[in-house]
Each structure stands twice: as structure tokens, then as C-alpha cells.
Amino acid sequence: MGESSMTPSELKDRLAQRAETVATYLLPNGKREGHEWRAGDVHGASGKSLGVHLTGDKAGVWCDFSADQGGDLLDLWCAVKGCDLKTAMDDAKDWLGIRDVKLSEPKRQKTYKRPERPASVKRLQPSSPVMEYLRSRGLTDQTIQTFRVAEDGRDIVFPYLRGSELVFMKWIGIDRKDGKKKIRASAESEPCLFGWQAIPSTARTVTITEGEIDAMSASQAGYPALSVPFGGGEGEKQRWIEHEFDNLDRFDMIYLALDNDDQGRAATKEIIKRLGRERCSIVELPSKDWNEVLTGMIPDEVIERCYKNAKSLDPEKLVSVDAFRDDVQNEFANPVEVAGMPLPWDKARDLLRFRPTETTVWTGWNGHGKSQLLGFIGLTGMVKEGEKFCIASMEMPAKRTLSRMVRQAAGTNSPASGYIDGILDALTSKLWIYDQMGSANLDEMLAAFKYAAKRYGVGHFIVDSLSKCGLGEEDYDAQKRAIDRLTSFAHEMEVHIHLVAHPRKGMDEDRPPNKLDVRGGAALTDMADNVVTVWRNKPKEREAEKLHHGEEIEPKYQEQGDVRMIVSKQRATGQEGSVALWFDSMSNQYLGKPTHRPTPLVSWSSRQEAAA
């Protein structure tokens, strides 16, 4: 069965439900006595000194009195298998038949280089300026050695390791010119977290800080810690998340102790959104950062209280008006009319915006190009606005969806092979495919979407179509529940859902369907924030046939678009209207004027082609 990422607590609860089966598997030489499984030790010897509770609230709790060991079933798994927590979790999930949700990722992923240690980087010398500086920050020689810090002249060298592998390197000078740090990092290295080498293998909580010395300070005080690589801020500053997402699965609780300034708060918000509010808590330290706590000799009980009172960001049902003060100010400072991803045509740029937390229903007769137009709008959003999309197109194979988007990106029907690769490179890290043909399971799809939103920061999800979500055509209650779940997901993850929904059959294609024509009843369009109809101008197409016979077409059709995009509902602004578009069949691009011609959305040159 497919699951999104599981915390250790969730997994140990799942194991506890099968406590006796797990105990039998791990300790086959033991035997049941009453409500316990008895064995000699974690190595499988027969005996009675080790007991595992099999029933009740303590199911899964174990203790080996002769060795003074104990814990839950994950701890037992680690002890029996002789492995770390991450390995035990992976092994236990495999044993339980739990399959982590994964997306089909682009084949051409960005290639990172493992840094080579320059000859100038040396082991820290006992009396070097760098060592003296680190000691002046309150760090012990043992802490410095545990984190494997090195020196390069008057620069501190922080190695970012996973196991024994060097993933990333960072240099920070101990001298401050004009009060500013001198910082550099290894080129083209994978962004990751600093401090894995110092995290105990059984740790289930971790603190994330804004600097390497802060992580070392927290660790020295007894709080296992990791540091972000690029400091505070959001967006690209926190791109380490997608590379560390799975590695952080092993922690039940992630404490965030970043700097209490605008950049630190922005980073905290981004991390919570991506890693999940259910296991992230904000620690308000009594000083600016963890190193100031260490050098300030803050008593242990004060720090313990800070962690005990760490703020959970779980949604509250009853909130003071004051909690919305910043949101209301931001609403006035950033009007909804200019929020969200715009349409790609200048004349209609602000007719409709695709805002986070909203759902748009796209409808239109079969063969009128609603999926094609939606794909073109998404493509321009990726290329021009930097948006990230995930497409679940259950009606068309992924290769065909991508081929059409490549054609649109190139502005031509037959792009060269090198150009195709260049376009796919441009879409890498911007576009993901939920690879499913035919009927899809909505639970599994939303689990994958949640994973994509958290790990990769995907902000737009296309579901094409509602009829492929395992719902009966006349089962309006199920369709209502489905749209309710999709809109709830959009709000929870602060993303935009694009849902393709077909109109009822047997109607006149010479007129556009309206929002009341959508198959599934009024509930679909009532719950959506926006409703968009895509309509091919069939009367114009018939009139154009006259040209093949040497006849002139009526002047009124010359000014009409080939396609109309009709906004029949927009909850945020109330604005409705339509956009006339001209379709280029060779590139599959939609143009704003009849005089416009297809243009490449991704630049490419003959020099690049020759190099490819």
C-alpha cells in the first residue's frame, strides 16, 4: 500500500498493532508467557530477562533487565538487527508492506559534483587562529572534532557529510571586513544539511539552526542539531529540503531554532510548510541564537523550558483577531487582483490569476482542447514565472503529454533532438508527472501530491480528469466528496488545483457549455473558486472550409478567435469575461492576436545544437 512519509512514532504504532508477530519475527527463540514475549537477550538467546508487552497501552514496549536496555519496537528492531534508526525504519516498512509514495521524476536530473578536498584544507592545529576562534565561541575540542571541522588559512572549513561521503563544503573566514562574513562554498555541490556526522543513530528529535556554529553549540548542550547551508530566507535558500526530505523521516519532532529576524522567520515558515506542521515546533531561545545561549552560560533548566514550550503550528479552531493582523495588512498591500500566476497573454494577464489555496474547474466539449490549453498555460507559468507543476493526466500517456508541451515550448512542430533535450532540461525541477493511465485512486494521488508539495515545493496540480478518479458518472455524492477533498487539499498545502471536468453529453457544440452544464451537478462548480470553459469556434471552422473552394468567408468570422477561453466564475474578484485566442496547429501554441506568430518559449541556438 502507498503511504506518504511516516514518522518513527507512526511506524512504531503500526508495529505495536502486530506486537506478537513482530516479537516472534525478531526473537524467534522466545516464547509467550501471559501478556509478554520472553527471550534471553536481543541476540536471540532463549531465556526470560527480556520481555516485550503484547497487549494494551504498553503493546510493543520492551525491556532487557540484564542489559539495562529497552524502548519500543523500533528500538528493538535496531538492537536485534544491529542497525541505525533509518535502516530499521526502511526494513520495518518493507516487512509491513508499506510502500513510500514516489513520483516519476525526470530522467535528466541536475548532476551535482562531490567536492574534492583542496590541498590547502588542513586538519585543525591545536593553537591555530581558527582553533582559537572556535574555542572563543565556547566550543570544546571534542565538539570540534566530532563535527570534523578543518581549516584553510584563516578560514573555517565545515564539511557537510552523509556517513563518510563528503557532499558539500563551506568556508567562513574568521576575519570580518566591514563587519561582514567572508563565505564561499564548493561549486555545483548538492545542497544538504550540516552535522549528520554528529547525530546519534537512535535520535528521534533534531534541532535545525541557521548556522554551523549554532548546530555545534546545540549539540554540545545535548540537543542533536543540523544547520541549513544557505542561512535564512525562503525559496532557493531552502532548496536543501528536497535532497534531505527522506533523510529527515527518522525524526518524530523537528525543532526550529533559526535566527529571530525577518530572514530567519521566512526560513522557518518555508521549512514548516515543506516538512509538515505536525512535527515541526519553533523554539524561542532566550538569546539571538544557539551560540549566544552557549556562551551566555544559560542554565540548563531555562533551555529545557524553551524546548518544552516550543510552539506547535497545529491549526487552532478558535483564534484571536490579532493573529490575522499581518494577513489583513498584506491583503491590502497585495490586492488579490495581482496575486497568483497570471495568464500568458498581455491582453488578459489579469483577467484570471491562479492563486494558492484555490481550485479551478476546467470544462469544455470533448476535442475542444481544454487539456492542451491548460498545458500551454502551465508551460508558460513554468518557463516565465518559475512555477512548479505536477500533472496527473490519466487520459493520455506521459510521453504524449510531454511531447505536446515540448512542441509548444519550441514553437515548432519538429524541434531538433538537441533542442528537445534543452527543453526537457529547462523543465527539470519544474515539472513532475503522476504516472497513471486509466482510473486512479484519489487517496494515493493526494498522498503523492502532498509529497510533491512538501519535498519539491510544487504549487500547481493538474487533475485530468475527474472522471478518471474512480467515480461513477451518475454518482454525484462521490463527485461532491472528491471536489471537497481537492479544495481542502489546496487550502491545507497552499497550492492551486486545476481540475478538468467534462460537460454532459448530447448538447450543441456550436455554443460553449456554461458552468451549469458540467457533468456532476452544481456541487462541482459551487465548491470551485474558478470555472473556465474552453470552446473551439466550430461555426468559424465550418466557414473556413469555404477557403478551400475559393470562396470568401464572412468578415465577422475574420475577427473571431479560433478558441474562446471563458471565465464564468471567479470567487476572489467576481470578474468574469472571455479571451479570444488563435491556435497554431504546428506548434500547438495559443496566440493572443491573429497577427501573432509562434515563438520559442525556451531559447536555443545552433551553437548549443552543435555542442549537444
Coordinates of C-alpha atoms in Angstrom, one line a residue:
M1 CA 0.0 0.0 0.0
G2 CA 1.2 3.5 -0.7
E3 CA 1.9 5.9 2.1
S4 CA 3.4 9.4 2.4
S5 CA 6.4 9.7 4.6
M6 CA 6.0 8.2 8.1
T7 CA 7.5 9.4 11.4
P8 CA 9.1 6.9 13.8
S9 CA 6.1 7.3 16.2
E10 CA 3.6 6.5 13.4
L11 CA 5.7 3.4 12.4
K12 CA 6.2 2.1 15.9
D13 CA 2.4 2.4 16.5
R14 CA 1.8 0.4 13.3
L15 CA 4.3 -2.3 14.6
A16 CA 2.6 -2.3 18.0
Q17 CA -0.7 -3.3 16.4
R18 CA 1.2 -6.5 15.5
A19 CA 3.3 -6.8 18.6
E20 CA 3.3 -10.5 18.9
T21 CA 4.0 -11.1 15.2
V22 CA 6.9 -8.6 15.3
A23 CA 8.3 -10.1 18.6
T24 CA 8.1 -13.6 17.0
Y25 CA 9.9 -12.4 13.9
L26 CA 12.7 -10.6 15.8
L27 CA 13.1 -13.1 18.6
P28 CA 12.1 -16.5 17.2
N29 CA 13.7 -18.4 20.1
G30 CA 11.5 -16.7 22.6
K31 CA 8.0 -17.7 23.8
R32 CA 4.8 -16.2 25.1
E33 CA 4.2 -16.0 28.8
G34 CA 0.9 -14.4 29.6
H35 CA 0.8 -10.9 28.1
E36 CA 4.6 -10.9 27.3
W37 CA 7.0 -12.4 24.8
R38 CA 10.1 -13.6 26.8
A39 CA 13.6 -14.1 25.5
G40 CA 17.2 -14.1 26.8
D41 CA 18.6 -11.1 25.0
V42 CA 18.4 -9.1 21.8
H43 CA 20.8 -11.6 20.1
G44 CA 18.1 -14.3 20.1
A45 CA 19.2 -16.4 23.1
S46 CA 16.4 -18.2 24.9
G47 CA 15.6 -17.1 28.4
K48 CA 13.4 -14.6 30.3
S49 CA 15.4 -11.5 31.1
L50 CA 13.9 -9.7 28.0
G51 CA 10.2 -9.0 27.9
V52 CA 8.0 -7.5 25.2
H53 CA 4.5 -6.3 26.1
L54 CA 2.0 -7.7 23.6
T55 CA -1.3 -6.1 24.6
G56 CA -2.9 -3.0 26.0
D57 CA -1.5 0.5 26.0
K58 CA 2.1 -0.8 26.5
A59 CA 2.0 -3.1 23.5
G60 CA 5.4 -3.1 21.9
V61 CA 7.3 -1.7 24.9
W62 CA 10.2 -3.9 25.9
C63 CA 13.0 -4.1 28.5
D64 CA 16.0 -6.3 28.9
F65 CA 16.7 -6.0 32.6
S66 CA 20.1 -7.8 32.5
A67 CA 21.5 -5.4 29.9
D68 CA 19.5 -2.3 31.0
Q69 CA 18.1 -1.8 27.5
G70 CA 14.6 -1.0 26.4
G71 CA 12.2 1.1 24.3
D72 CA 9.6 0.5 21.7
L73 CA 9.6 -2.0 18.8
L74 CA 11.7 0.3 16.6
D75 CA 14.4 0.3 19.3
L76 CA 14.1 -3.5 19.4
W77 CA 14.5 -3.7 15.7
C78 CA 17.7 -1.6 15.9
A79 CA 19.1 -3.7 18.7
V80 CA 18.3 -7.1 17.1
K81 CA 19.5 -6.1 13.6
G82 CA 22.4 -4.0 14.8
C83 CA 21.4 -1.1 12.6
D84 CA 20.6 2.6 12.9
L85 CA 17.1 4.0 13.1
K86 CA 16.8 5.0 9.4
T87 CA 17.7 1.5 8.3
A88 CA 15.4 -0.1 10.9
M89 CA 12.5 2.1 9.6
D90 CA 13.1 1.2 6.0
D91 CA 13.4 -2.5 6.9
A92 CA 10.2 -2.4 9.1
K93 CA 8.2 -0.6 6.4
D94 CA 9.3 -3.3 3.9
W95 CA 8.3 -6.0 6.3
L96 CA 4.9 -4.4 6.9
G97 CA 4.4 -4.0 3.2
I98 CA 4.3 -0.2 3.3
R99 CA 5.5 1.4 0.1
D100 CA 6.6 5.0 0.2
V101 CA 4.9 7.3 -2.3
K102 CA 7.2 8.3 -5.1
L103 CA 6.7 10.4 -8.2
S104 CA 8.0 9.7 -11.6
E105 CA 10.9 12.1 -11.7
P106 CA 12.5 13.4 -14.9
K107 CA 15.3 11.2 -16.2
R108 CA 17.6 14.1 -16.8
Q109 CA 18.2 15.3 -13.2
K110 CA 20.6 18.0 -12.3
T111 CA 24.0 16.5 -11.8
Y112 CA 25.9 17.5 -8.6
K113 CA 29.6 17.2 -8.1
R114 CA 31.1 15.7 -5.0
P115 CA 33.7 18.3 -3.8
E116 CA 37.3 17.4 -3.7
R117 CA 39.2 18.5 -0.6
P118 CA 41.7 21.1 -1.7
A119 CA 45.3 20.6 -0.6
S120 CA 45.1 23.9 1.3
V121 CA 42.5 22.4 3.7
K122 CA 44.2 21.1 6.8
R123 CA 43.4 19.4 10.0
L124 CA 42.9 21.9 12.8
Q125 CA 46.1 22.6 14.6
P126 CA 45.9 23.0 18.5
S127 CA 47.0 26.6 18.5
S128 CA 45.9 27.9 15.1
P129 CA 43.9 31.1 14.7
V130 CA 40.9 29.1 13.6
M131 CA 41.0 26.7 16.6
E132 CA 41.4 29.7 19.0
Y133 CA 38.4 31.4 17.3
L134 CA 36.2 28.3 17.7
R135 CA 37.2 27.9 21.3
S136 CA 36.4 31.6 21.9
R137 CA 32.8 30.7 20.7
G138 CA 32.5 28.3 23.6
L139 CA 33.1 25.1 21.6
T140 CA 35.1 22.3 23.1
D141 CA 37.8 20.4 21.3
Q142 CA 35.6 17.3 21.4
T143 CA 32.7 19.1 19.7
I144 CA 35.0 20.5 17.0
Q145 CA 36.5 17.0 16.4
T146 CA 33.0 15.3 16.3
F147 CA 31.9 17.7 13.6
R148 CA 35.2 17.2 11.7
V149 CA 35.8 20.9 11.3
A150 CA 39.0 21.8 9.4
E151 CA 40.9 25.0 8.5
D152 CA 42.2 26.7 5.3
G153 CA 44.5 29.5 6.4
R154 CA 42.2 31.9 8.4
D155 CA 39.0 30.2 7.1
I156 CA 37.0 27.7 9.0
V157 CA 36.1 24.7 6.8
F158 CA 32.8 23.0 7.5
P159 CA 32.4 19.5 5.8
Y160 CA 28.9 18.5 5.0
L161 CA 28.9 14.8 5.3
R162 CA 26.5 11.9 4.9
G163 CA 28.1 8.9 6.5
S164 CA 31.7 9.0 5.2
E165 CA 30.8 10.8 2.0
L166 CA 31.7 14.5 1.5
V167 CA 28.6 16.1 -0.1
F168 CA 29.3 19.9 0.3
M169 CA 32.0 22.2 1.7
K170 CA 31.7 25.7 3.1
W171 CA 34.4 28.2 4.1
I172 CA 33.8 31.0 6.6
G173 CA 36.6 33.5 7.3
I174 CA 37.3 34.3 11.0
D175 CA 38.1 37.9 10.0
R176 CA 35.3 40.4 9.3
K177 CA 35.8 43.1 6.7
D178 CA 33.4 46.0 7.4
G179 CA 31.6 43.7 9.8
K180 CA 30.7 41.2 7.1
K181 CA 31.5 37.5 6.9
K182 CA 33.6 36.1 4.1
I183 CA 31.7 33.0 2.9
R184 CA 32.3 30.6 0.0
A185 CA 31.1 27.1 -0.9
S186 CA 32.1 24.2 -3.1
A187 CA 30.8 24.7 -6.7
E188 CA 27.9 22.6 -8.1
S189 CA 27.6 20.6 -4.9
E190 CA 24.3 19.1 -3.7
P191 CA 22.7 21.4 -1.1
C192 CA 22.3 19.5 2.2
L193 CA 22.3 19.9 6.0
F194 CA 25.4 20.2 8.1
G195 CA 26.0 17.9 11.1
W196 CA 24.8 14.4 10.1
Q197 CA 28.2 13.1 11.4
A198 CA 27.3 14.1 14.9
I199 CA 23.7 12.9 15.1
P200 CA 23.3 9.8 17.3
S201 CA 22.0 6.9 15.3
T202 CA 19.0 6.5 17.7
A203 CA 18.0 10.2 17.9
R204 CA 14.3 10.8 17.2
T205 CA 14.4 14.6 17.6
V206 CA 16.6 17.1 16.0
T207 CA 17.1 20.9 16.0
I208 CA 17.6 22.8 12.8
T209 CA 19.6 26.0 13.2
E210 CA 20.7 28.8 10.8
G211 CA 24.4 28.3 11.2
E212 CA 27.0 25.6 11.6
I213 CA 28.4 27.0 14.9
D214 CA 24.9 27.2 16.2
A215 CA 24.3 23.5 15.4
M216 CA 27.6 22.6 17.1
S217 CA 26.6 24.7 20.1
A218 CA 23.2 22.9 20.4
S219 CA 24.8 19.5 20.0
Q220 CA 27.4 20.3 22.7
A221 CA 24.5 21.2 25.1
G222 CA 22.9 17.9 24.4
Y223 CA 20.4 18.8 21.7
P224 CA 21.3 16.9 18.4
A225 CA 21.3 19.6 15.7
L226 CA 21.7 20.2 12.0
S227 CA 22.3 23.5 10.2
V228 CA 20.8 24.8 6.9
P229 CA 23.5 25.5 4.3
F230 CA 22.5 28.9 3.0
G231 CA 21.1 30.8 6.0
G232 CA 17.7 32.3 6.4
G233 CA 15.2 33.3 3.7
E234 CA 12.9 31.2 1.5
G235 CA 12.7 29.8 -2.0
E236 CA 16.1 28.7 -3.3
K237 CA 17.8 29.3 0.1
Q238 CA 15.9 26.2 1.3
R239 CA 16.4 24.0 -1.8
W240 CA 18.2 21.5 0.5
I241 CA 14.7 20.3 1.6
E242 CA 14.1 18.1 -1.5
H243 CA 17.5 16.4 -1.0
E244 CA 17.1 15.8 2.7
F245 CA 13.4 15.1 2.8
D246 CA 13.7 11.3 3.1
N247 CA 16.6 11.5 5.5
L248 CA 14.5 13.5 8.0
D249 CA 11.9 10.8 8.1
R250 CA 13.6 9.3 11.1
F251 CA 12.7 12.2 13.4
D252 CA 9.4 12.5 15.3
M253 CA 10.0 16.1 16.1
I254 CA 12.0 18.8 14.3
Y255 CA 12.7 21.8 16.5
L256 CA 13.4 25.0 14.5
A257 CA 15.8 27.4 16.3
L258 CA 16.6 29.8 13.5
D259 CA 17.5 33.5 14.0
N260 CA 14.7 35.7 15.2
D261 CA 14.8 38.1 12.3
D262 CA 13.0 38.5 9.0
Q263 CA 15.2 36.1 7.2
G264 CA 15.0 33.5 10.0
R265 CA 11.2 33.8 10.2
A266 CA 10.9 33.4 6.4
A267 CA 13.0 30.3 6.5
T268 CA 11.0 28.9 9.5
K269 CA 7.8 29.4 7.6
E270 CA 9.1 27.7 4.4
I271 CA 10.6 24.7 6.3
I272 CA 7.3 24.1 8.3
K273 CA 5.3 24.2 5.1
R274 CA 7.6 21.7 3.4
L275 CA 8.4 19.3 6.2
G276 CA 4.9 19.4 7.8
R277 CA 3.5 21.4 10.7
E278 CA 2.6 18.2 12.5
R279 CA 6.2 17.6 13.5
C280 CA 7.8 21.0 13.4
S281 CA 7.9 23.2 16.5
I282 CA 9.5 26.7 17.0
V283 CA 12.0 27.1 19.9
E284 CA 12.1 30.6 21.2
L285 CA 15.6 30.8 22.8
P286 CA 16.5 33.4 25.5
S287 CA 19.2 34.7 23.2
K288 CA 19.6 35.5 19.5
D289 CA 20.9 32.1 18.5
W290 CA 22.2 28.8 20.0
N291 CA 25.8 30.0 20.2
E292 CA 24.8 33.0 22.3
V293 CA 22.9 30.6 24.6
L294 CA 26.1 28.5 24.9
T295 CA 28.5 31.5 25.5
G296 CA 26.0 33.2 27.8
M297 CA 26.0 30.2 30.2
I298 CA 22.2 30.0 30.1
P299 CA 21.1 27.4 32.8
D300 CA 20.1 24.0 31.5
E301 CA 16.6 24.3 33.1
V302 CA 16.0 27.5 31.1
I303 CA 16.8 25.8 27.8
E304 CA 14.7 22.8 28.8
R305 CA 11.8 25.1 29.4
C306 CA 12.3 26.7 26.0
Y307 CA 12.1 23.3 24.3
K308 CA 9.1 22.2 26.5
N309 CA 7.3 25.4 25.5
A310 CA 8.2 25.2 21.8
K311 CA 5.3 26.5 19.7
S312 CA 3.4 24.0 17.6
L313 CA 1.9 25.4 14.5
D314 CA -1.0 22.9 14.5
P315 CA -4.1 24.8 13.3
E316 CA -6.3 26.2 16.0
K317 CA -10.1 26.4 15.7
L318 CA -10.5 29.5 17.7
V319 CA -8.1 32.3 17.0
S320 CA -7.9 35.9 18.2
V321 CA -8.4 38.6 15.6
D322 CA -5.0 39.9 16.4
A323 CA -3.5 36.7 14.9
F324 CA -4.7 37.8 11.5
R325 CA -3.3 41.4 11.7
D326 CA -0.3 40.7 9.3
D327 CA -2.6 38.8 6.9
V328 CA -5.1 41.7 6.7
Q329 CA -2.3 44.2 6.2
N330 CA -0.8 42.0 3.5
E331 CA -4.2 41.7 1.8
F332 CA -4.4 45.5 1.4
A333 CA -0.7 45.8 0.4
N334 CA -1.0 43.0 -2.2
P335 CA -4.5 43.1 -3.7
V336 CA -6.0 39.8 -4.8
E337 CA -6.2 41.1 -8.4
V338 CA -2.5 40.9 -8.8
A339 CA -1.8 37.8 -6.7
G340 CA -1.1 34.4 -8.2
M341 CA 0.2 33.1 -11.6
P342 CA -1.1 35.2 -14.5
L343 CA -2.4 34.2 -17.9
P344 CA 0.3 34.3 -20.6
W345 CA -1.4 36.9 -22.9
D346 CA -0.8 40.6 -22.2
K347 CA -4.4 41.5 -23.1
A348 CA -5.8 39.0 -20.4
R349 CA -2.9 38.9 -17.9
D350 CA -5.1 40.0 -15.0
L351 CA -8.5 38.6 -16.1
L352 CA -7.8 35.5 -14.1
R353 CA -5.0 34.7 -11.6
F354 CA -4.2 31.2 -10.3
R355 CA -3.8 31.8 -6.6
P356 CA -2.6 29.5 -3.8
T357 CA -5.3 27.7 -1.9
E358 CA -7.8 27.9 -4.8
T359 CA -9.3 25.3 -7.2
T360 CA -10.2 25.9 -10.9
V361 CA -12.6 23.7 -12.8
W362 CA -11.8 23.5 -16.5
T363 CA -14.5 22.3 -18.8
G364 CA -15.3 22.1 -22.5
W365 CA -16.6 19.7 -25.1
N366 CA -14.6 16.7 -25.9
G367 CA -11.9 17.6 -28.5
H368 CA -12.1 21.3 -27.9
G369 CA -8.5 21.4 -26.4
K370 CA -9.1 22.1 -22.7
S371 CA -6.2 19.9 -21.6
Q372 CA -4.0 21.3 -24.4
L373 CA -4.7 24.9 -23.5
L374 CA -4.3 24.2 -19.8
G375 CA -0.9 22.6 -20.5
F376 CA 0.2 25.6 -22.5
I377 CA -0.8 28.0 -19.7
G378 CA 1.1 25.7 -17.2
L379 CA 4.1 25.6 -19.5
T380 CA 4.3 29.4 -19.7
G381 CA 4.0 29.6 -15.9
M382 CA 6.9 27.3 -15.5
V383 CA 9.2 29.0 -18.0
K384 CA 8.3 32.6 -17.4
E385 CA 7.1 32.7 -13.8
G386 CA 9.2 29.9 -12.3
E387 CA 6.1 28.0 -11.1
K388 CA 6.3 24.3 -10.4
F389 CA 3.6 21.9 -11.7
C390 CA 2.6 18.2 -11.3
I391 CA 0.4 16.7 -13.9
A392 CA -1.9 13.7 -13.4
S393 CA -3.2 13.0 -16.9
M394 CA -4.9 9.7 -16.7
E395 CA -6.4 10.1 -20.2
M396 CA -3.1 10.5 -22.1
P397 CA 0.3 8.7 -21.7
A398 CA 3.0 10.9 -20.1
K399 CA 5.2 10.7 -23.2
R400 CA 2.4 12.3 -25.3
T401 CA 1.7 15.0 -22.8
L402 CA 5.4 15.9 -22.6
S403 CA 5.8 15.7 -26.4
R404 CA 3.0 18.2 -26.9
M405 CA 4.5 20.6 -24.3
V406 CA 7.9 20.3 -25.9
R407 CA 6.3 21.3 -29.2
Q408 CA 4.6 24.3 -27.5
A409 CA 7.9 25.3 -25.8
A410 CA 9.8 25.1 -29.1
G411 CA 7.2 27.0 -31.1
T412 CA 7.5 24.4 -33.9
N413 CA 6.2 21.0 -34.9
S414 CA 9.6 19.2 -35.2
P415 CA 12.3 20.5 -32.9
A416 CA 15.8 19.1 -33.2
S417 CA 16.9 16.4 -30.9
G418 CA 19.3 18.7 -29.0
Y419 CA 16.5 21.3 -28.6
I420 CA 14.2 18.6 -27.2
D421 CA 16.8 17.8 -24.6
G422 CA 17.3 21.5 -23.9
I423 CA 13.6 22.0 -23.3
L424 CA 13.4 18.9 -21.0
D425 CA 16.4 20.3 -19.1
A426 CA 14.5 23.6 -18.7
L427 CA 11.5 21.7 -17.3
T428 CA 13.6 19.5 -14.9
S429 CA 12.9 20.6 -11.4
K430 CA 9.8 22.5 -12.6
L431 CA 7.5 19.6 -13.8
W432 CA 6.6 16.3 -12.3
I433 CA 4.3 13.6 -13.7
Y434 CA 1.9 11.5 -11.7
D435 CA 2.3 8.5 -13.9
Q436 CA -1.1 6.8 -14.0
M437 CA -3.2 5.8 -17.0
G438 CA -6.8 4.9 -16.6
S439 CA -8.7 5.1 -13.3
A440 CA -6.7 6.5 -10.4
N441 CA -7.2 6.1 -6.6
L442 CA -7.8 9.6 -5.2
D443 CA -6.2 8.7 -1.8
E444 CA -3.0 7.6 -3.5
M445 CA -3.0 10.6 -5.8
L446 CA -3.4 13.1 -3.0
A447 CA -0.6 11.3 -1.0
A448 CA 1.7 11.8 -3.9
F449 CA 0.6 15.4 -4.4
K450 CA 1.3 16.1 -0.7
Y451 CA 4.8 14.5 -1.1
A452 CA 5.4 16.7 -4.1
A453 CA 4.2 19.9 -2.4
K454 CA 6.4 19.2 0.7
R455 CA 9.5 17.9 -0.9
Y456 CA 9.7 19.8 -4.2
G457 CA 7.6 22.9 -3.4
V458 CA 5.2 22.1 -6.2
G459 CA 2.5 24.8 -6.3
H460 CA 0.1 23.7 -9.1
F461 CA -1.5 20.3 -9.6
I462 CA -3.5 19.3 -12.7
V463 CA -6.0 16.5 -12.4
D464 CA -7.1 15.4 -15.8
S465 CA -9.8 14.4 -15.3
L466 CA -12.4 14.0 -12.6
S467 CA -14.0 11.1 -14.5
K468 CA -10.7 9.1 -14.1
C469 CA -10.7 9.4 -10.3
G470 CA -12.7 6.1 -9.8
L471 CA -16.1 7.8 -9.6
G472 CA -19.3 6.8 -11.3
E473 CA -20.8 9.2 -13.9
E474 CA -24.0 9.5 -12.0
D475 CA -22.6 9.2 -8.5
Y476 CA -22.9 12.9 -7.7
D477 CA -22.3 12.3 -3.9
A478 CA -18.9 10.8 -4.6
Q479 CA -18.1 13.5 -7.0
K480 CA -19.0 16.1 -4.4
R481 CA -16.8 14.4 -1.9
A482 CA -14.0 14.4 -4.4
I483 CA -14.1 18.1 -5.1
D484 CA -14.4 18.7 -1.4
R485 CA -11.2 16.8 -0.8
L486 CA -9.4 18.5 -3.6
T487 CA -10.4 22.0 -2.4
S488 CA -9.4 21.1 1.2
F489 CA -6.0 19.9 -0.1
A490 CA -5.5 23.2 -1.9
H491 CA -6.1 25.1 1.3
E492 CA -4.1 22.7 3.5
M493 CA -1.0 22.8 1.3
E494 CA -1.4 26.4 -0.1
V495 CA -1.4 25.2 -3.7
H496 CA -3.6 25.6 -6.7
I497 CA -5.7 22.6 -8.1
H498 CA -6.6 22.6 -11.8
L499 CA -9.4 20.0 -12.2
V500 CA -10.6 19.0 -15.7
A501 CA -14.3 18.1 -15.7
H502 CA -16.3 17.1 -18.7
P503 CA -19.8 18.6 -19.6
R504 CA -22.8 16.5 -20.0
K505 CA -23.1 14.8 -23.4
G506 CA -25.6 15.3 -26.2
M507 CA -25.5 19.1 -26.3
D508 CA -24.8 21.5 -29.1
E509 CA -21.1 22.1 -29.8
D510 CA -21.9 25.3 -31.6
R511 CA -22.2 27.1 -28.3
P512 CA -19.9 27.0 -25.3
P513 CA -21.0 25.0 -22.3
N514 CA -21.6 27.0 -19.2
K515 CA -20.9 26.1 -15.6
L516 CA -24.3 24.6 -15.2
D517 CA -23.5 22.1 -18.0
V518 CA -20.6 20.5 -16.1
R519 CA -21.2 16.8 -15.5
G520 CA -21.5 16.1 -11.8
G521 CA -24.1 18.8 -10.9
A522 CA -23.8 22.2 -9.4
A523 CA -21.8 21.0 -6.4
L524 CA -18.7 20.8 -8.6
T525 CA -18.8 24.4 -9.7
D526 CA -20.3 25.7 -6.5
M527 CA -17.3 24.5 -4.5
A528 CA -14.7 25.6 -7.0
D529 CA -13.1 29.1 -6.8
N530 CA -12.9 29.5 -10.6
V531 CA -14.7 27.9 -13.6
V532 CA -13.2 28.2 -17.0
T533 CA -14.7 26.9 -20.3
V534 CA -12.6 26.2 -23.4
W535 CA -14.5 26.3 -26.7
R536 CA -13.4 25.8 -30.3
N537 CA -15.2 28.1 -32.6
K538 CA -16.9 25.4 -34.7
P539 CA -19.0 27.9 -36.8
K540 CA -15.8 29.6 -37.8
E541 CA -14.2 26.3 -38.7
R542 CA -17.1 25.4 -41.0
E543 CA -16.9 28.9 -42.5
A544 CA -13.2 28.4 -43.1
E545 CA -13.9 25.4 -45.3
K546 CA -15.0 28.0 -48.0
L547 CA -11.4 29.0 -48.5
H548 CA -10.7 25.5 -49.8
H549 CA -13.3 26.1 -52.5
G550 CA -12.0 29.6 -53.4
E551 CA -14.8 31.4 -51.6
E552 CA -14.5 34.3 -49.2
I553 CA -15.6 33.9 -45.6
E554 CA -17.9 36.3 -43.9
P555 CA -16.0 39.3 -42.4
K556 CA -17.4 38.8 -38.9
Y557 CA -15.5 35.5 -38.6
Q558 CA -12.2 37.0 -39.5
E559 CA -12.2 38.9 -36.2
Q560 CA -13.3 36.0 -34.2
G561 CA -10.7 33.8 -32.4
D562 CA -10.3 30.1 -33.2
V563 CA -10.8 29.4 -29.5
R564 CA -12.5 31.2 -26.6
M565 CA -11.4 30.8 -23.0
I566 CA -14.4 31.8 -20.9
V567 CA -14.1 32.7 -17.2
S568 CA -17.7 32.1 -15.9
K569 CA -16.8 32.2 -12.2
Q570 CA -14.0 33.8 -10.1
R571 CA -14.8 33.9 -6.4
A572 CA -11.9 36.2 -5.3
T573 CA -12.6 39.1 -7.6
G574 CA -16.0 38.4 -9.1
Q575 CA -14.5 39.2 -12.5
E576 CA -15.8 37.3 -15.5
G577 CA -15.1 37.5 -19.2
S578 CA -13.6 35.7 -22.2
V579 CA -10.4 35.7 -24.2
A580 CA -10.3 35.2 -27.9
L581 CA -7.3 33.1 -28.9
W582 CA -5.8 32.0 -32.2
F583 CA -4.5 28.4 -32.5
D584 CA -1.3 27.5 -34.4
S585 CA -1.7 23.8 -35.2
M586 CA 2.0 23.3 -36.0
S587 CA 3.2 24.4 -32.6
N588 CA 0.0 23.9 -30.6
Q589 CA 0.5 27.4 -29.2
Y590 CA -2.4 29.7 -28.4
L591 CA -1.8 33.2 -29.6
G592 CA -3.4 36.5 -28.4
K593 CA -3.9 38.1 -31.8
P594 CA -4.4 36.8 -35.4
T595 CA -1.2 38.6 -36.4
H596 CA 0.9 36.9 -33.8
R597 CA 3.2 34.1 -34.7
P598 CA 4.5 31.2 -32.6
T599 CA 7.7 32.0 -30.7
P600 CA 10.1 29.7 -28.8
L601 CA 9.5 29.7 -25.0
V602 CA 12.8 28.1 -24.3
S603 CA 15.8 29.7 -26.1
W604 CA 18.1 27.5 -28.1
S605 CA 20.9 28.3 -30.6
S606 CA 22.6 26.4 -33.4
R607 CA 25.8 26.6 -31.2
Q608 CA 24.0 24.7 -28.5
E609 CA 22.7 22.2 -31.0
A610 CA 26.3 21.6 -32.3
A611 CA 27.5 21.1 -28.8
A612 CA 24.7 18.7 -28.0

